[in-house]
Amino acid sequence: MAGAAGPGSGPGSAGRDADDSLYPIAVLIDELRNEDVQLRLNSIKKLSTIALALGVERTRMELLPFLTDTIYDEDEVLLALAEQLGDFTGLVGGPDFAHCLLPPLESLATVEETVVRDKAVESLRQISQEHTPVALEAHFVPLVKRLASGDWFTSRTSACGLFSVCYPRASNVVKAEIRQHFRSLCSDDTPMVRRAAASKLGEFAKVLELDSVKIEIVPLFINLASDEQDSVRLLAVEACVSIAQLLSQDDLEVLVMPTLRHAAEDKSWRVRYMVADKFSELQKAVGPKITLNDLIPAFQNLLKDCEAEVRAAAVHKVKELCENLPIEGRETIIMNRILPYIKELVSDTNQHVKIALASVIMGLCTILGKENTIEHLLPLFLAQLKDECPEVRLNIISNLDCVNEVIGIRQLSQSLLPAIVELAEDAKWRVRLAIIEYMPLLAGQLGMEFFDEKLNSLCMAWLVDHVYAIREAATNNLMKLVQKFGTEWAQTTIVPKVLVMANDPNYLHRMTTLFCINALSEACGQEITAKQMLPIVLKMAGDQVANVRFNVAKSLQKIGPLLDTDALQGKVKPVLQKLGQDEDMDVKYFAQEAISVVAQRLRKLDFPVKDSEEHRAPGPDKNHFLRPGMLGEDTGKFLSLMSRQHKETERLAWLLRGQ
Amino acid sequence: MQTTDATSNEQQELFCQKLQQCCVLFDFMDSVSDLKSKEIKRATLNELVEYVSTNRGVIVESAYSDIVKMISANIFRILPPSDNPDFDPEEDEPTLEASWPHIQLVYDFFLRFLESPDFQPSIAKRYIDQKFVQQLLELFDSEDPRERDFLKTVLHRIYGKFLGLRAFIRKQINNIFLRFIYETEHFNGVAELLEILGSIINGFALPLKAEHKQFLMKVLIPMHTAKGLALFHAQLAYCVVQFLEKDTTLTEPVIRGLLKFWPKTCSQKEVMFLGEIEEILDVIEPTQFKKIEEPLFKQISKCVSSSHFQVAERALYFWNNEYILSLIEENIDKILPIMFASLYKISKEHWNQTIVALVYNVLKTLMEMNGKLFDDLTSSYKAERQREKKKELEREELWKKLEELKLKKALEKQNSAYNMHSLLSSTSAE
């Protein structure tokens, strides 16, 4: 039956024709013309479906002409169209017919909206690869020429992106024409076009013969690099990277370097910024010799540029620049020609520069080795650790591991730790807060033993800080430390100290014990919670301060899920019931809330139900949040946002109670 | 020694010396350095300003070069990067120019120079040339509104006095705008440049050159897409309306252009667009109105039913405009069918009571214009809705069938490839 049917003939195709007539192109076109933009957009996005339904021939003969003729639409629709057409070659019958796609894309490449144009150019570049060399010269190159000599700047801008894709496969005569067109666009009257040409100069240079690069591209490069508009000049810097890669050292010296030297001292900071930003690429492109003679002096100037933006961009490249220097003599070059500038930048007036420096400076340790690091870099790290800008300090602290590798933990502890400890006792609570936040990170980098020795006492001291936000952060920090070092560590070093605070004369410290238990119970696990924490919590139910008592209720609710039936039934419940009769209404409220949660938990322990439900039990009740001043004791990520509010509500409760 | 104390010849000599003296620049980022010298320069600049504004015949040919040199040395500079990289002109305070104490006086001097009765453009054009203007235009990006204000006046004077530079200035502004729209979306002086253009357009001769029309359609209209439209919309709308007052045949393309760029998500901008449309309708000719009434009122009907009440309200205010009302009345048979469905719907559904009240008034007005048509539309409203729903279903059906067809074709292709394959293998077996 169907076995005899070849493509396009036999009984199968008759059925297909019938299908096609069901959906005449008129209907589809109607869709593409619909008044609602969204519907047009949908239709365009399904253009491949339409084309498939129509078949290759009708797509070529009817759909594409329609698209070409009626291109006046919202940019969003045009963008979708430009994108679709890039993948359309198969739908119009393969590479032999790829040129059919050129007319609509040509119009799209001339529209005003940049994103549409860029997409059209991208699709054209894609399709150009599918053209045979003959078709390329017959269809594609003429299109590029038309665009290149278009009236309005948009088409000329688009043309700039198409030269490099058709050049390699064109004949010599055509190649000369293409070069000619590119040349004229480089000196176009409109800066937009010159910018487009400048941005494609490098790409175009790469496909040209070396002679043409020297004779034609270099003069263009020099012209663009001295354009009246800095937006053009800075693009020439980018092109410089590509051109430099193509030329020999001697040619480079003569043809490119004078311009590059000039660019590094351009009067516009944008151009200098570009040089700084592309520095690593430039360094690789020009090779070690020119780097030493030319780029390093230029780099020194960029490091002390009058604009902070430029300095910051240059600073970002310090590490890469140093890494890429030839190993022989590298140390001397860095020590003598780079480091003096870096030393000054440590006390730069602009914080962005300092932040940038702090993010790369640690990378120099491995390059310079132990002795240099200790002698020259450590003082800089120390200075930056004391910088007024927290991001500078953060960048240093979060890269401490690099230093650690080079100079070892002992050395590090002797030199940097005092600075960290000093910050930990800073008079500004925000600074202390920032240091606390680095603690888990430091703990990971320094290891348990070292941590216990040097930092543990700090972490405990924060628990009794006079600022609530710090105590809260300290609590949270303990939890993270326990997650890092494990329960055994918690049991020996943390838990006893925390529990001792339950007897503190200051009720705020007693509450901290409860907050710590809330935070730690889960990380410490069932056993520690039940055996060590629970008795203390229960004991505190008799505290004379109501704030402590209602926090006991909250803590019991919190650790409830970790306790077994016996403990809940025999120990927790009676205490909560007693608190439920408390004279203070807040205590009563929280006790009752905890009772209901615990009761729920007990029911489930007696009659185990599905897992999914069990998890939900201890979650905070909605009412809980409705009450003023009761914002979560659980230390979630909103912590820092809420901390101030916390402090106030705490104080408020205190005042109301008149204690 | 004061310029006023010297004799005429000496005065001239001294004038030039003081001009040269004022070419020395000081670092104002460092507020404590060179305090004395800064003060001397300030005093000298003041003297210069006074000298050119109170004396006649002091702007002699030989002084032009020094004058322009002094001005260039002081005001032409690469603008520094903004202190705030995310500078939002609508929200943030601008960074003011540190050297303002000097630059202000230089601008002041520049203006007095340009406005002096002795000023001769024919001599000045040797110094105030394209390159000069180019640099001047770049300064419009200054974050300091005081500087931009001076620049605006300066450029306006130059445009007025230097006929040879006019085309160049227009072209450069054109480029700045295109770059602003399509490349950077950032340029601080857009409003100021548009303000100058407003008065330039006002002076265009008729018939308008193709260049000017192109500027309108390819630059001014796309400018409505800019993110910071609020900062310069008043000036932009003024320019557009100026164009339409010059040449009414531009109305249709302008309105179609605005409709093309109609904001989709930004209600604030939508309100601005509606404001501009009303300004245009205020000056529209009835024949032009007929050409765009259909697409325009389709958009207005969408705005009227916007859930953002400010948008709906702004659109409904059109019905308070006598002239627009008269245009609607003349074309009620076209407009009512377009507007009816949305008005009818929101009169029942809109959440905002003010809007509902406004809609009732509009409906009443429309009904009075053509009661018969209104009744017809009311009675066919339901049927119309159903027809739309049916169309919607049909569309879905169409796409579904297309998908099926696509699948079938893909399958067929596979099959035929397979069949070809088996056919070939069987023939070779034979």
XYZ file of N, CA and C in Angstrom, chain B residues 191-342:
456
model
N 15.928 66.864 27.764
C 14.860 67.864 27.876
C 15.330 69.216 27.361
N 16.557 69.587 27.688
C 17.072 70.893 27.263
C 17.199 70.941 25.737
N 17.728 69.868 25.156
C 17.875 69.864 23.703
C 16.515 69.929 23.014
N 15.545 69.210 23.588
C 14.199 69.244 23.000
C 13.600 70.637 23.100
N 13.907 71.309 24.177
C 13.368 72.654 24.345
C 13.902 73.569 23.244
N 15.203 73.431 22.967
C 15.780 74.228 21.888
C 15.117 73.850 20.565
N 14.970 72.529 20.357
C 14.362 72.067 19.111
C 12.953 72.610 18.935
N 12.230 72.686 20.066
C 10.873 73.207 19.991
C 10.864 74.559 19.297
N 11.795 75.410 19.682
C 11.785 76.740 19.068
C 12.360 76.688 17.655
N 13.267 75.717 17.407
C 13.803 75.582 16.048
C 12.691 75.158 15.081
N 11.911 74.149 15.521
C 10.836 73.628 14.670
C 9.847 74.740 14.359
N 9.584 75.533 15.397
C 8.685 76.658 15.231
C 9.091 77.540 14.054
N 10.399 77.625 13.815
C 10.877 78.506 12.755
C 11.086 77.831 11.419
N 10.777 76.547 11.310
C 10.961 75.859 10.029
C 10.126 76.508 8.927
N 10.738 76.576 7.732
C 9.988 77.123 6.605
C 9.139 76.016 5.982
N 8.073 76.425 5.324
C 7.183 75.463 4.667
C 7.445 75.462 3.165
N 7.277 74.399 2.440
C 7.003 73.055 2.966
C 8.196 72.492 3.725
N 7.911 71.610 4.673
C 8.972 71.026 5.490
C 9.914 70.197 4.632
N 11.200 70.318 4.932
C 12.174 69.497 4.217
C 12.016 68.036 4.637
N 12.425 67.150 3.736
C 12.356 65.714 4.044
C 13.169 65.402 5.295
N 14.296 66.078 5.431
C 15.156 65.877 6.608
C 14.387 66.092 7.919
N 13.583 67.153 7.927
C 12.847 67.445 9.157
C 11.779 66.394 9.429
N 11.118 65.966 8.352
C 10.075 64.957 8.541
C 10.690 63.657 9.036
N 11.842 63.344 8.478
C 12.522 62.132 8.914
C 12.879 62.227 10.401
N 13.323 63.404 10.786
C 13.662 63.604 12.192
C 12.446 63.347 13.077
N 11.316 63.845 12.645
C 10.098 63.640 13.415
C 9.782 62.152 13.550
N 9.769 61.466 12.394
C 9.302 60.081 12.405
C 10.339 59.104 12.949
N 11.597 59.363 12.664
C 12.601 58.359 13.033
C 13.321 58.677 14.332
N 13.165 59.878 14.815
C 13.839 60.204 16.068
C 12.835 60.580 17.158
N 12.010 61.586 16.870
C 11.119 62.065 17.938
C 10.089 61.017 18.341
N 9.517 60.342 17.359
C 8.492 59.354 17.726
C 9.108 58.168 18.484
N 10.198 57.573 17.975
C 10.802 56.469 18.755
C 11.266 56.906 20.145
N 11.509 58.197 20.310
C 11.953 58.680 21.606
C 10.904 58.425 22.689
N 9.673 58.231 22.278
C 8.621 57.945 23.247
C 8.841 56.605 23.944
N 9.721 55.781 23.409
C 9.925 54.479 24.045
C 10.888 54.559 25.223
N 11.559 55.702 25.375
C 12.619 55.779 26.390
C 12.081 55.532 27.792
N 12.936 54.948 28.597
C 12.559 54.615 29.966
C 12.242 55.874 30.772
N 13.085 56.886 30.611
C 12.895 58.097 31.414
C 12.026 59.140 30.742
N 11.033 58.703 29.997
C 10.190 59.624 29.235
C 9.657 60.773 30.089
N 9.328 60.454 31.334
C 8.725 61.471 32.196
C 9.594 62.728 32.301
N 10.904 62.552 32.146
C 11.818 63.681 32.326
C 11.737 64.702 31.200
N 11.268 64.275 30.045
C 11.274 65.223 28.928
C 10.006 65.150 28.090
N 8.980 64.512 28.622
C 7.802 64.318 27.788
C 7.133 65.625 27.388
N 7.081 66.567 28.327
C 6.419 67.832 28.005
C 7.094 68.489 26.806
N 8.425 68.518 26.815
C 9.167 69.143 25.718
C 8.990 68.356 24.419
N 8.979 67.027 24.566
C 8.836 66.173 23.388
C 7.468 66.381 22.739
N 6.432 66.360 23.569
C 5.081 66.542 23.046
C 4.964 67.912 22.379
N 5.615 68.898 22.968
C 5.577 70.238 22.378
C 6.165 70.209 20.966
N 7.312 69.534 20.819
C 7.945 69.432 19.497
C 7.015 68.762 18.498
N 6.401 67.665 18.933
C 5.526 66.917 18.028
C 4.371 67.802 17.574
N 3.773 68.476 18.534
C 2.628 69.316 18.183
C 3.064 70.467 17.269
N 4.255 71.007 17.521
C 4.777 72.047 16.624
C 4.815 71.563 15.187
N 5.322 70.342 15.027
C 5.389 69.757 13.685
C 4.006 69.688 13.052
N 3.025 69.216 13.829
C 1.692 69.032 13.277
C 1.039 70.367 12.955
N 1.388 71.371 13.722
C 0.820 72.678 13.404
C 1.407 73.219 12.110
N 2.670 72.832 11.851
C 3.300 73.251 10.599
C 2.690 72.519 9.415
N 2.514 71.213 9.577
C 2.098 70.388 8.449
C 1.117 69.330 8.936
N -0.171 69.578 8.647
C -1.200 68.686 9.188
C -1.144 67.288 8.581
N -0.533 67.154 7.406
C -0.542 65.823 6.790
C 0.328 64.845 7.578
N 1.100 65.356 8.518
C 1.929 64.460 9.329
C 1.128 63.770 10.424
N -0.122 64.250 10.606
C -0.907 63.731 11.725
C -1.029 62.213 11.700
N -1.385 61.694 10.542
C -1.635 60.253 10.488
C -0.388 59.452 10.853
N 0.753 59.681 10.184
C 1.934 58.900 10.574
C 2.334 59.097 12.044
N 2.166 60.312 12.554
C 2.546 60.546 13.953
C 1.672 59.714 14.880
N 0.365 59.773 14.656
C -0.510 59.024 15.561
C -0.278 57.527 15.423
N -0.081 57.073 14.175
C 0.206 55.639 14.014
C 1.501 55.273 14.721
N 2.473 56.171 14.659
C 3.737 55.920 15.352
C 3.537 55.806 16.854
N 2.761 56.748 17.405
C 2.505 56.690 18.846
C 1.770 55.402 19.206
N 0.847 55.010 18.357
C 0.101 53.779 18.658
C 1.033 52.574 18.631
N 2.008 52.621 17.726
C 2.946 51.505 17.644
C 3.760 51.381 18.924
N 4.115 52.525 19.469
C 4.959 52.490 20.668
C 4.153 52.629 21.952
N 2.857 52.405 21.858
C 2.003 52.598 23.039
C 2.508 51.730 24.203
N 2.657 52.329 25.389
C 3.214 51.561 26.516
C 2.331 50.375 26.873
N 2.979 49.267 27.153
C 2.201 48.064 27.450
C 2.064 47.820 28.939
N 3.086 48.194 29.686
C 3.020 47.882 31.114
C 3.160 49.109 31.998
N 3.659 50.209 31.460
C 3.923 51.366 32.312
C 2.747 52.340 32.278
N 1.945 52.318 33.323
C 0.741 53.148 33.348
C 1.081 54.626 33.354
N 2.175 54.958 34.036
C 2.573 56.356 34.114
C 2.812 56.899 32.706
N 3.494 56.095 31.891
C 3.762 56.526 30.523
C 2.484 56.569 29.708
N 1.604 55.626 29.981
C 0.351 55.595 29.235
C -0.418 56.890 29.444
N -0.407 57.375 30.681
C -1.083 58.641 30.969
C -0.438 59.774 30.161
N 0.910 59.728 30.058
C 1.599 60.764 29.273
C 1.197 60.684 27.799
N 1.139 59.463 27.286
C 0.748 59.297 25.882
C -0.643 59.874 25.651
N -1.557 59.577 26.580
C -2.924 60.083 26.425
C -2.920 61.605 26.440
N -2.081 62.173 27.292
C -1.973 63.627 27.336
C -1.516 64.169 25.990
N -0.520 63.507 25.418
C -0.006 63.962 24.135
C -1.063 63.819 23.040
N -1.790 62.699 23.069
C -2.847 62.503 22.075
C -3.866 63.636 22.180
N -4.201 64.009 23.408
C -5.176 65.092 23.548
C -4.619 66.396 22.969
N -3.321 66.640 23.226
C -2.716 67.846 22.649
C -2.800 67.824 21.129
N -2.580 66.631 20.572
C -2.635 66.510 19.111
C -4.062 66.710 18.617
N -5.012 66.090 19.329
C -6.409 66.219 18.908
C -6.874 67.676 18.985
N -6.276 68.423 19.897
C -6.640 69.830 20.018
C -6.356 70.608 18.737
N -5.345 70.146 17.984
C -4.987 70.912 16.782
C -5.287 70.136 15.510
N -5.954 68.994 15.631
C -6.135 68.131 14.453
C -7.181 68.718 13.503
N -6.971 68.463 12.225
C -7.986 68.869 11.252
C -8.985 67.733 11.087
N -10.267 68.070 10.918
C -11.286 67.017 10.829
C -10.977 65.975 9.747
N -10.377 66.406 8.623
C -10.084 65.423 7.576
C -9.006 64.444 8.039
N -8.035 64.961 8.791
C -6.986 64.092 9.310
C -7.556 63.151 10.369
N -8.468 63.702 11.144
C -9.089 62.900 12.191
C -9.740 61.649 11.612
N -10.418 61.829 10.497
C -11.099 60.695 9.872
C -10.105 59.588 9.518
N -8.893 59.998 9.171
C -7.925 59.000 8.732
C -7.433 58.102 9.866
N -7.451 58.619 11.068
C -6.868 57.811 12.137
C -7.877 57.434 13.214
N -9.142 57.842 13.019
C -10.096 57.620 14.106
C -10.204 56.148 14.495
N -10.126 55.269 13.525
C -10.360 53.865 13.865
C -9.250 53.293 14.765
N -7.988 53.289 14.296
C -6.953 52.747 15.200
C -6.848 53.524 16.502
N -7.026 54.845 16.414
C -6.880 55.662 17.616
C -7.933 55.294 18.648
N -9.173 55.199 18.218
C -10.212 54.926 19.205
C -10.199 53.485 19.678
N -9.617 52.598 18.884
C -9.427 51.249 19.419
C -8.494 51.300 20.625
N -7.449 52.110 20.496
C -6.520 52.249 21.621
C -7.204 52.944 22.792
N -7.944 54.002 22.473
C -8.611 54.727 23.556
C -9.600 53.819 24.272
N -10.253 52.970 23.521
C -11.216 52.083 24.174
C -10.491 51.107 25.098
N -9.258 50.724 24.727
C -8.488 49.868 25.639
C -8.104 50.646 26.899
N -7.690 51.908 26.706
C -7.282 52.714 27.859
C -8.444 52.945 28.808
N -9.612 53.215 28.219
C -10.792 53.481 29.022
C -11.080 52.300 29.941
N -10.818 51.098 29.455
C -11.111 49.938 30.301
C -9.877 49.440 31.050
N -8.849 50.280 31.129
C -7.664 49.888 31.899
C -8.032 49.724 33.369
N -7.455 48.722 33.995
C -7.760 48.543 35.416
C -7.006 49.571 36.260
N -6.043 50.241 35.660
C -5.375 51.334 36.370
C -6.257 52.574 36.236
N -6.797 53.033 37.338
C -7.843 54.047 37.212
C -7.323 55.360 36.650
N -6.011 55.656 36.856
C -5.508 56.924 36.321
C -5.501 56.911 34.800
N -5.189 55.750 34.240
C -5.201 55.625 32.787
C -6.625 55.779 32.271
N -7.535 55.029 32.894
C -8.934 55.091 32.474
C -9.467 56.514 32.606
N -9.126 57.129 33.724
C -9.618 58.481 33.993
C -9.099 59.473 32.946
N -7.779 59.351 32.649
C -7.184 60.273 31.675
C -7.865 60.139 30.324
N -8.145 58.902 29.937
C -8.794 58.685 28.642
C -10.220 59.226 28.658
N -10.910 59.019 29.766
C -12.300 59.471 29.829
C -12.408 61.002 29.842
N -11.336 61.652 30.300
C -11.333 63.119 30.296
C -11.428 63.694 28.884
N -11.104 62.888 27.891
C -11.251 63.374 26.506
C -12.663 63.892 26.261
N -13.605 63.280 26.956
C -15.004 63.655 26.726
C -15.360 64.983 27.399
N -14.414 65.570 28.100
C -14.642 66.916 28.642
C -14.142 67.986 27.677
N -13.479 67.540 26.598
C -12.867 68.482 25.679
C -13.865 68.795 24.548
N -14.244 70.069 24.484
C -15.292 70.477 23.533
C -14.956 70.081 22.102
N -13.690 70.361 21.729
C -13.322 70.121 20.330
C -13.332 68.626 20.015
N -12.792 67.833 20.942
C -12.799 66.385 20.723
C -14.232 65.881 20.647
N -15.085 66.424 21.520
C -16.488 66.020 21.491
C -17.113 66.292 20.124
N -16.779 67.438 19.571
C -17.381 67.778 18.283
C -16.872 66.814 17.202
N -15.575 66.423 17.313
C -15.036 65.467 16.340
C -15.727 64.117 16.480
N -15.941 63.708 17.743
C -16.604 62.421 17.975
C -18.017 62.466 17.413
N -18.672 63.581 17.664
C -20.058 63.673 17.218
C -20.155 63.567 15.693
N -19.248 64.240 15.035
C -19.256 64.186 13.572
C -19.077 62.771 13.054
N -18.335 61.957 13.817
C -18.009 60.620 13.349
C -18.580 59.544 14.246
N -19.719 59.881 14.855
C -20.271 58.990 15.875
C -20.557 57.590 15.336
N -20.931 57.489 14.079
C -21.263 56.166 13.529
C -20.037 55.259 13.459
N -18.855 55.858 13.369
C -17.616 55.064 13.354
C -17.138 54.781 14.782
N -17.208 55.825 15.609
C -16.560 55.738 16.919
C -17.388 54.964 17.929
N -18.669 55.177 17.903
C -19.499 54.499 18.900
C -19.348 52.978 18.853
N -19.396 52.358 17.663
C -19.231 50.891 17.647
C -17.891 50.439 18.235
N -16.841 51.278 18.059
C -15.536 50.893 18.606
C -15.528 50.995 20.120
N -16.116 52.077 20.603
C -16.039 52.359 22.038
C -17.059 51.570 22.849
N -18.150 51.216 22.209
C -19.307 50.761 22.972
C -19.004 49.596 23.922
N -18.391 48.542 23.363
C -18.225 47.327 24.163
C -17.451 47.601 25.462
N -16.306 48.307 25.351
C -15.534 48.528 26.581
C -16.293 49.400 27.564
